[in-house]
PDB file of C-alpha atoms in Angstrom:
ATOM      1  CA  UNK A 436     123.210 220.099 157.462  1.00  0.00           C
ATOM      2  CA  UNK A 437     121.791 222.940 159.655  1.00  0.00           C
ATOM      3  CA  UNK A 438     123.712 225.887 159.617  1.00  0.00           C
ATOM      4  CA  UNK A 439     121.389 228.397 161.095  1.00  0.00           C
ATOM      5  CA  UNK A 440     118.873 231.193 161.337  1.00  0.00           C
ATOM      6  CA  UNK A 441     120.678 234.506 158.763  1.00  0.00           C
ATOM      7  CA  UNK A 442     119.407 237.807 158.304  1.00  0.00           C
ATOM      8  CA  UNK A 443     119.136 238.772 154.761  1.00  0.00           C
ATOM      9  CA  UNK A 444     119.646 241.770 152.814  1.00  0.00           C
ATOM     10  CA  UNK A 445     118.595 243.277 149.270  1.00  0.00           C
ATOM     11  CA  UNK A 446     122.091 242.039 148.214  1.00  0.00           C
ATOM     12  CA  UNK A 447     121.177 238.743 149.123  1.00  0.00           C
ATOM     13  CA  UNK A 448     123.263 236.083 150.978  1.00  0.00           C
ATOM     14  CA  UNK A 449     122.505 233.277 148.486  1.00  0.00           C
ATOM     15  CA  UNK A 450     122.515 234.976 144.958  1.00  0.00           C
ATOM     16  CA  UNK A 451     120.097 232.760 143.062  1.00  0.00           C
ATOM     17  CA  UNK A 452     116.379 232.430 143.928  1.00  0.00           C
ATOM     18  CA  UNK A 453     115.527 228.806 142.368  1.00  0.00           C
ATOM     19  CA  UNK A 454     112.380 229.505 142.865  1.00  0.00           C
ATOM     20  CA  UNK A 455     109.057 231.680 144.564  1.00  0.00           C
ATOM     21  CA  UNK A 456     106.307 228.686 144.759  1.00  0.00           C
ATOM     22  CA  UNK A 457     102.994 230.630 146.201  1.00  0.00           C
ATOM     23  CA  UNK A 458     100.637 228.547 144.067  1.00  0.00           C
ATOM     24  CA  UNK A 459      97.372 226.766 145.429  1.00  0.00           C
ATOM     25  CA  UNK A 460      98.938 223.314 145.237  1.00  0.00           C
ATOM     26  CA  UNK A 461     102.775 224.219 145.807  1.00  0.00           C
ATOM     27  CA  UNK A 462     104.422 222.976 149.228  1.00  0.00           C
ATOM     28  CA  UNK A 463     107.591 224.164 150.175  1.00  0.00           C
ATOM     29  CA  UNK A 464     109.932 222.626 152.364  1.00  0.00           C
ATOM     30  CA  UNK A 465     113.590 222.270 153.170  1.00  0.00           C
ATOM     31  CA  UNK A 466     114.411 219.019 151.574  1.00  0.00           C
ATOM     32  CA  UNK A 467     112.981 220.369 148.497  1.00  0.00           C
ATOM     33  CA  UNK A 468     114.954 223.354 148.649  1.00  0.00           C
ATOM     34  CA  UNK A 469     118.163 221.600 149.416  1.00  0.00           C
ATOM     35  CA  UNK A 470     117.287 218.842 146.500  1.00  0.00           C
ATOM     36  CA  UNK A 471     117.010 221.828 144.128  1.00  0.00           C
ATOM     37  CA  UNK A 472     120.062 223.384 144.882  1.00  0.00           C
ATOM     38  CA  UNK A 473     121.878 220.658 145.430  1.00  0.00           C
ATOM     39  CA  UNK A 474     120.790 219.374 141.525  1.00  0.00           C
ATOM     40  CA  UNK A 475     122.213 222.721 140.474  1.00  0.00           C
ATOM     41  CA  UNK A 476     125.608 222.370 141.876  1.00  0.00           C
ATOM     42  CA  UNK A 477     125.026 224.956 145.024  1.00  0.00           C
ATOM     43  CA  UNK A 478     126.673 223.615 147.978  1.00  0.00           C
ATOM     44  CA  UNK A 479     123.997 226.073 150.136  1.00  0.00           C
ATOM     45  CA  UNK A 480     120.455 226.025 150.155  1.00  0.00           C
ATOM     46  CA  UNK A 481     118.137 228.359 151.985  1.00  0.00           C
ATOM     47  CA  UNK A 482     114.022 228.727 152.661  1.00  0.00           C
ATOM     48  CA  UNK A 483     113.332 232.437 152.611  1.00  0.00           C
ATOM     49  CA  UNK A 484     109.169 234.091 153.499  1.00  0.00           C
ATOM     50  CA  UNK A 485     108.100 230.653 153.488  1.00  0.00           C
ATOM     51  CA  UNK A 486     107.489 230.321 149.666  1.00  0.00           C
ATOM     52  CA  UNK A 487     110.883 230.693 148.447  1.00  0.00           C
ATOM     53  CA  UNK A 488     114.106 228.920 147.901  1.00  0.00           C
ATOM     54  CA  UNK A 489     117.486 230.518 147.489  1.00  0.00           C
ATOM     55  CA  UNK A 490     120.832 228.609 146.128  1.00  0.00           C
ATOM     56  CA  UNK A 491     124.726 230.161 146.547  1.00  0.00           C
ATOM     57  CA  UNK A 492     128.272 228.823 146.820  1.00  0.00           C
ATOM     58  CA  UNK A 493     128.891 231.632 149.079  1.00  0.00           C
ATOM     59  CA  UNK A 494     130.724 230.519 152.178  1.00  0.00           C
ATOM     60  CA  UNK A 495     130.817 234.195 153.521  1.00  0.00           C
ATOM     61  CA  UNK A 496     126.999 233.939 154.098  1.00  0.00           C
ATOM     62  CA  UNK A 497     127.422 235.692 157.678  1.00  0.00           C
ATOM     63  CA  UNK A 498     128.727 238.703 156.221  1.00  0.00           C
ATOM     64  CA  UNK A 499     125.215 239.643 154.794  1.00  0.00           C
ATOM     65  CA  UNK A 500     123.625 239.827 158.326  1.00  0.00           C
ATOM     66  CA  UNK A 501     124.162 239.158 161.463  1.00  0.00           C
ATOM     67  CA  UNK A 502     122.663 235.468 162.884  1.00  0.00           C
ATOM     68  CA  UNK A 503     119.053 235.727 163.280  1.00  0.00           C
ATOM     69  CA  UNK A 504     117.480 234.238 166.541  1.00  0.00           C
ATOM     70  CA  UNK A 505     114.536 232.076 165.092  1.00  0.00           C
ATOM     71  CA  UNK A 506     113.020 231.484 161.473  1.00  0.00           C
ATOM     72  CA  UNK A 507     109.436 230.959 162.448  1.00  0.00           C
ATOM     73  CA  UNK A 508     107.540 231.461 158.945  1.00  0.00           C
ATOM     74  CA  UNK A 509     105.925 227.821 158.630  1.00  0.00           C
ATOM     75  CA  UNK A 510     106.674 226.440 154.909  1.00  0.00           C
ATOM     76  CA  UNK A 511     103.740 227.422 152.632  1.00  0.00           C
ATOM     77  CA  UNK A 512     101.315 224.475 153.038  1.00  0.00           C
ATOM     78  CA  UNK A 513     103.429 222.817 154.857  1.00  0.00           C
ATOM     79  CA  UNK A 514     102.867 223.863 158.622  1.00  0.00           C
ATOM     80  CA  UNK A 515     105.098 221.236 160.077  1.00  0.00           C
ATOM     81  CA  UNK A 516     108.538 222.990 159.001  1.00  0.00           C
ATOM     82  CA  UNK A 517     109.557 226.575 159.241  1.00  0.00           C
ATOM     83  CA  UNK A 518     111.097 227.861 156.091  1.00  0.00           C
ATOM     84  CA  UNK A 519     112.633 231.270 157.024  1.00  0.00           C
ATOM     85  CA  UNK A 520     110.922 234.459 157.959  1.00  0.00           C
ATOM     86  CA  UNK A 521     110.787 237.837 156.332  1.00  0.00           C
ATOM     87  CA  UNK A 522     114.504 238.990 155.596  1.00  0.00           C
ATOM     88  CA  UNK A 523     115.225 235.623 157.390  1.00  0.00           C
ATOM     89  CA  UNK A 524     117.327 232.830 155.528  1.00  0.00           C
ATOM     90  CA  UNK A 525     117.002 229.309 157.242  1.00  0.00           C
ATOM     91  CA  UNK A 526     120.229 228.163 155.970  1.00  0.00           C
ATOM     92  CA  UNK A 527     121.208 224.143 155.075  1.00  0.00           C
ATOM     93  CA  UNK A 528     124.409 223.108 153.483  1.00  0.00           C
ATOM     94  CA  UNK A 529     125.400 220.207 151.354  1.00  0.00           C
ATOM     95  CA  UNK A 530     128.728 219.285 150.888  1.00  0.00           C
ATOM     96  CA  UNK A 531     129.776 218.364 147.274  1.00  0.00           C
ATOM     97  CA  UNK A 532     131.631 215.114 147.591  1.00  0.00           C
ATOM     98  CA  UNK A 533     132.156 214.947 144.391  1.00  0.00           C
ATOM     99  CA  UNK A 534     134.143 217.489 143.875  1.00  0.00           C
ATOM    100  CA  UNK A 535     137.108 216.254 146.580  1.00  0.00           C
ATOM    101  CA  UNK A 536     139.722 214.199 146.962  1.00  0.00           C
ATOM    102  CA  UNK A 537     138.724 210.555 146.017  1.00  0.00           C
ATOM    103  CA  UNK A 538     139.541 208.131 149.195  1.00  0.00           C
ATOM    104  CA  UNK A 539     138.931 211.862 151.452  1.00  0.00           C
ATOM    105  CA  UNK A 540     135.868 213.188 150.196  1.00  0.00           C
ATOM    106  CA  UNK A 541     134.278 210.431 148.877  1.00  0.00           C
ATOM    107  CA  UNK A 542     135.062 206.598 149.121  1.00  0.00           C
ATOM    108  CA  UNK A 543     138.193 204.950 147.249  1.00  0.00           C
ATOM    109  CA  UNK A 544     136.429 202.051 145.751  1.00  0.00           C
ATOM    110  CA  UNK A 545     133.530 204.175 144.052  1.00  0.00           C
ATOM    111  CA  UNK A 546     133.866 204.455 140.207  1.00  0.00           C
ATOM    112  CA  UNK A 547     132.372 207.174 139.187  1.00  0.00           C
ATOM    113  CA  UNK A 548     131.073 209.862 141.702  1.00  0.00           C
ATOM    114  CA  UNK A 549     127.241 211.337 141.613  1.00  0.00           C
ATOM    115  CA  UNK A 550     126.323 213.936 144.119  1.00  0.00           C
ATOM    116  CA  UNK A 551     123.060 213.640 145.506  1.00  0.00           C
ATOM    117  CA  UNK A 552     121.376 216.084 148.096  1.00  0.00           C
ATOM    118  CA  UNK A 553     123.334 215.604 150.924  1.00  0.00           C
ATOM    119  CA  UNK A 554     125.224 212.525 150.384  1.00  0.00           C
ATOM    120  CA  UNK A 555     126.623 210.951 146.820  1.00  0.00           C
ATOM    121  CA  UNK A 556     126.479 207.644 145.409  1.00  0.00           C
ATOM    122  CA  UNK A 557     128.485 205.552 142.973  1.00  0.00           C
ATOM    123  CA  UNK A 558     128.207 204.058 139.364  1.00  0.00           C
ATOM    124  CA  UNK A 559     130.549 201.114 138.890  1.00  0.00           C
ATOM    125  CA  UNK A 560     132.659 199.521 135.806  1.00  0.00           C
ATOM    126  CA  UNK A 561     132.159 196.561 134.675  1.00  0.00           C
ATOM    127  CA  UNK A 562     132.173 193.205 136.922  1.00  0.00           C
ATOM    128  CA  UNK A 563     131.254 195.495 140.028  1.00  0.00           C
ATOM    129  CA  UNK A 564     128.086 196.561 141.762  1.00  0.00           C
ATOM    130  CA  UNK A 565     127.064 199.269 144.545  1.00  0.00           C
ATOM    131  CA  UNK A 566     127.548 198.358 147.605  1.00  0.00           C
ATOM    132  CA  UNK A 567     123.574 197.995 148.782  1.00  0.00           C
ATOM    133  CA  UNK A 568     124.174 198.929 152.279  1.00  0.00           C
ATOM    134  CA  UNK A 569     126.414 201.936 151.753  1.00  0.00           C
ATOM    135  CA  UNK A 570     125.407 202.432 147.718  1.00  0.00           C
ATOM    136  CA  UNK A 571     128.868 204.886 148.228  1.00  0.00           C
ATOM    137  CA  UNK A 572     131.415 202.497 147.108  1.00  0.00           C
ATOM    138  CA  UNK A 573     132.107 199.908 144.756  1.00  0.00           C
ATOM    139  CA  UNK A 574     132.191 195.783 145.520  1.00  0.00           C
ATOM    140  CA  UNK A 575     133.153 193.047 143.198  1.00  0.00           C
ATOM    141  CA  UNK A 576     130.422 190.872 141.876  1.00  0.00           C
ATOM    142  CA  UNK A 577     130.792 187.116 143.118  1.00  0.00           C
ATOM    143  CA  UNK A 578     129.666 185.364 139.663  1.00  0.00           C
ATOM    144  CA  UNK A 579     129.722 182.212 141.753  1.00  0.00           C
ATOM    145  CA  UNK A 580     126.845 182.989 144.261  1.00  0.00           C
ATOM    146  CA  UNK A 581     124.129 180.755 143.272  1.00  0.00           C
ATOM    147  CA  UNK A 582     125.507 179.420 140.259  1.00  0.00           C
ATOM    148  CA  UNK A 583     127.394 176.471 141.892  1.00  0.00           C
ATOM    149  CA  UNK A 584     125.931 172.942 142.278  1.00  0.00           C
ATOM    150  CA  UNK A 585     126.629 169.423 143.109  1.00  0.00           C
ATOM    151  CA  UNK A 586     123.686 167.321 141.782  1.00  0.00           C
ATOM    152  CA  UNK A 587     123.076 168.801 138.336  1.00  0.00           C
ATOM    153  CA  UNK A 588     125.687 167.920 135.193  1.00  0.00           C
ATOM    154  CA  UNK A 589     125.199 171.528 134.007  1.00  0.00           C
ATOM    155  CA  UNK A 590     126.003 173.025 136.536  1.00  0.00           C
ATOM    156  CA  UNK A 591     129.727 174.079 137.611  1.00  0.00           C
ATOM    157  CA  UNK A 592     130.598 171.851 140.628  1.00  0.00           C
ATOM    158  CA  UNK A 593     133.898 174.081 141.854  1.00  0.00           C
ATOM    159  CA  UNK A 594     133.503 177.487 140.716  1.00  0.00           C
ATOM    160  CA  UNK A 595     136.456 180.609 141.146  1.00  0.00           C
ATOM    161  CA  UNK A 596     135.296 184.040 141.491  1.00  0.00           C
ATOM    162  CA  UNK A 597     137.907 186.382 139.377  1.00  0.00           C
ATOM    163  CA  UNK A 598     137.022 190.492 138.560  1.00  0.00           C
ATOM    164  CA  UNK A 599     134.535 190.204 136.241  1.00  0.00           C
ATOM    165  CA  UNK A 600     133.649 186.684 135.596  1.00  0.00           C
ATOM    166  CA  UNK A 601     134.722 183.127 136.871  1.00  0.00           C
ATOM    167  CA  UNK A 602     136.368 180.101 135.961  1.00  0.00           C
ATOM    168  CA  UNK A 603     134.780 176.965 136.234  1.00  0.00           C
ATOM    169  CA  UNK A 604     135.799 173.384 137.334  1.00  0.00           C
ATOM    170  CA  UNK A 605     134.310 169.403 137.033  1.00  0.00           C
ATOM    171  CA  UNK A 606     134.562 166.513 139.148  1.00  0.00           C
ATOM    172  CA  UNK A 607     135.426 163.385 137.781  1.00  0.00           C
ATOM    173  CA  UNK A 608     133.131 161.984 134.939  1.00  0.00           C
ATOM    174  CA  UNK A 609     132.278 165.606 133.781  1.00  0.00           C
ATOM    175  CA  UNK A 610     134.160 167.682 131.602  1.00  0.00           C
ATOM    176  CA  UNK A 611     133.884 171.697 130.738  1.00  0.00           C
ATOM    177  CA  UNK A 612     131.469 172.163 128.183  1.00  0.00           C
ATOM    178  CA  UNK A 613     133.658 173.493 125.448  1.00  0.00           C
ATOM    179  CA  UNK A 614     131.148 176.354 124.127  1.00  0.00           C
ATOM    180  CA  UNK A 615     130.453 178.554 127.561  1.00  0.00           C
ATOM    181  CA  UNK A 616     133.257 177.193 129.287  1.00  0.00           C
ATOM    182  CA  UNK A 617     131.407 177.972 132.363  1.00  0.00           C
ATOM    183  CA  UNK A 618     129.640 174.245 132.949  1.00  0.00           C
ATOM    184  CA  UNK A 619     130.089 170.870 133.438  1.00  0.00           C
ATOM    185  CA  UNK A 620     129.189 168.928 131.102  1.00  0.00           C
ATOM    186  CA  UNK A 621     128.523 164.607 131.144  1.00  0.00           C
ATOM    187  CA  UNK A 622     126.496 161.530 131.539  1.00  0.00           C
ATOM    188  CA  UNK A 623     124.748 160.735 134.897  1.00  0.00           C
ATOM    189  CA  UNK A 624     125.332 157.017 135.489  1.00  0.00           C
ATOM    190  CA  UNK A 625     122.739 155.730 137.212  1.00  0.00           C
ATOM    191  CA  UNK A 626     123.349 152.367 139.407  1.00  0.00           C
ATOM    192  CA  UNK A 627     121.400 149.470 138.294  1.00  0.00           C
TER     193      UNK A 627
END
């Protein structure tokens, strides 16, 4: 998230300078910069002389200089972003969701919690998966998706999702294999 345009100072807004990447091959850019920060646990992430990256937690940024009106330093080989200007912070946030209220912060049904440059994402327990079009919460894996079937003895003909597995059920001339428990089991009669 944008915050804005900051005059800096030899005290520095954002305390730690990730890093100063002037070399031949070395693009900076504002993604990168937030990524880095963001990987270290800063929750703000600024491009500074278009080479360098600077990390804080410091939500009193403003106090080290006044709003600048433009940071027009394009990112070292990278001319399609500006990253800054001399004694100019361009200034992104990213909000540790992680680190709040879970069901607030960050969804109710994720797990475990892993911040990732500007969002989060979840690991789940057992029996659950992510969520593939959110990947921020946690959804309950239907064992019986594809697993049910009607012309094949092994199969299990009326299946029951439960948290973590399923039960399975036969019509009649089959019976629950004994060993998995989890197919039917019989002769096919064929008609003569």
């Amino acid at each position: 998230r944008y915050k804005g345009c900051y005059e800096d100072a030899q005290t520095r807004a954002l305390t730690l300078k990730a890093y100063k990447d002037s070399s031949e091959n070395g693009v900076n850019s504002n993604g990168r910069c937030i990524r880095e920060c963001a990987n270290r646990g800063f929750t703000f992430a600024g491009t500074s002389t278009s080479n360098e990256c600077h990390c804080g937690n410091n939500y009193d940024y403003e106090k080290h200089g006044k709003k600048a009106g433009t940071c027009t330093r394009k990112c070292h080989n990278n001319p399609s972003e500006t990253c800054g200007g001399d004694w100019r912070l361009q200034i992104y946030s990213d909000v540790i969701e992680c680190k709040g209220v879970k069901g607030k912060d960050y969804h109710e049904d994720c797990h475990k919690c892993l911040n990732t440059a500007g969002s989060y994402t979840c690991n789940c327990t057992g029996g659950y998966k992510v969520d593939p079009s959110t990947k921020q919460k946690c959804i309950e894996i239907n064992e019986c998706e594809g697993t049910r079937g009607v012309d094949y003895h092994q199969d299990c003909h009326n299946c029951t999702n439960t948290i973590g597995s399923y039960t399975c059920g036969c019509r009649g001339g089959y019976e629950l294999d004994p060993e998995t428990k989890k197919k039917c089991i019989g002769e096919i009669l064929a008609n003569v």
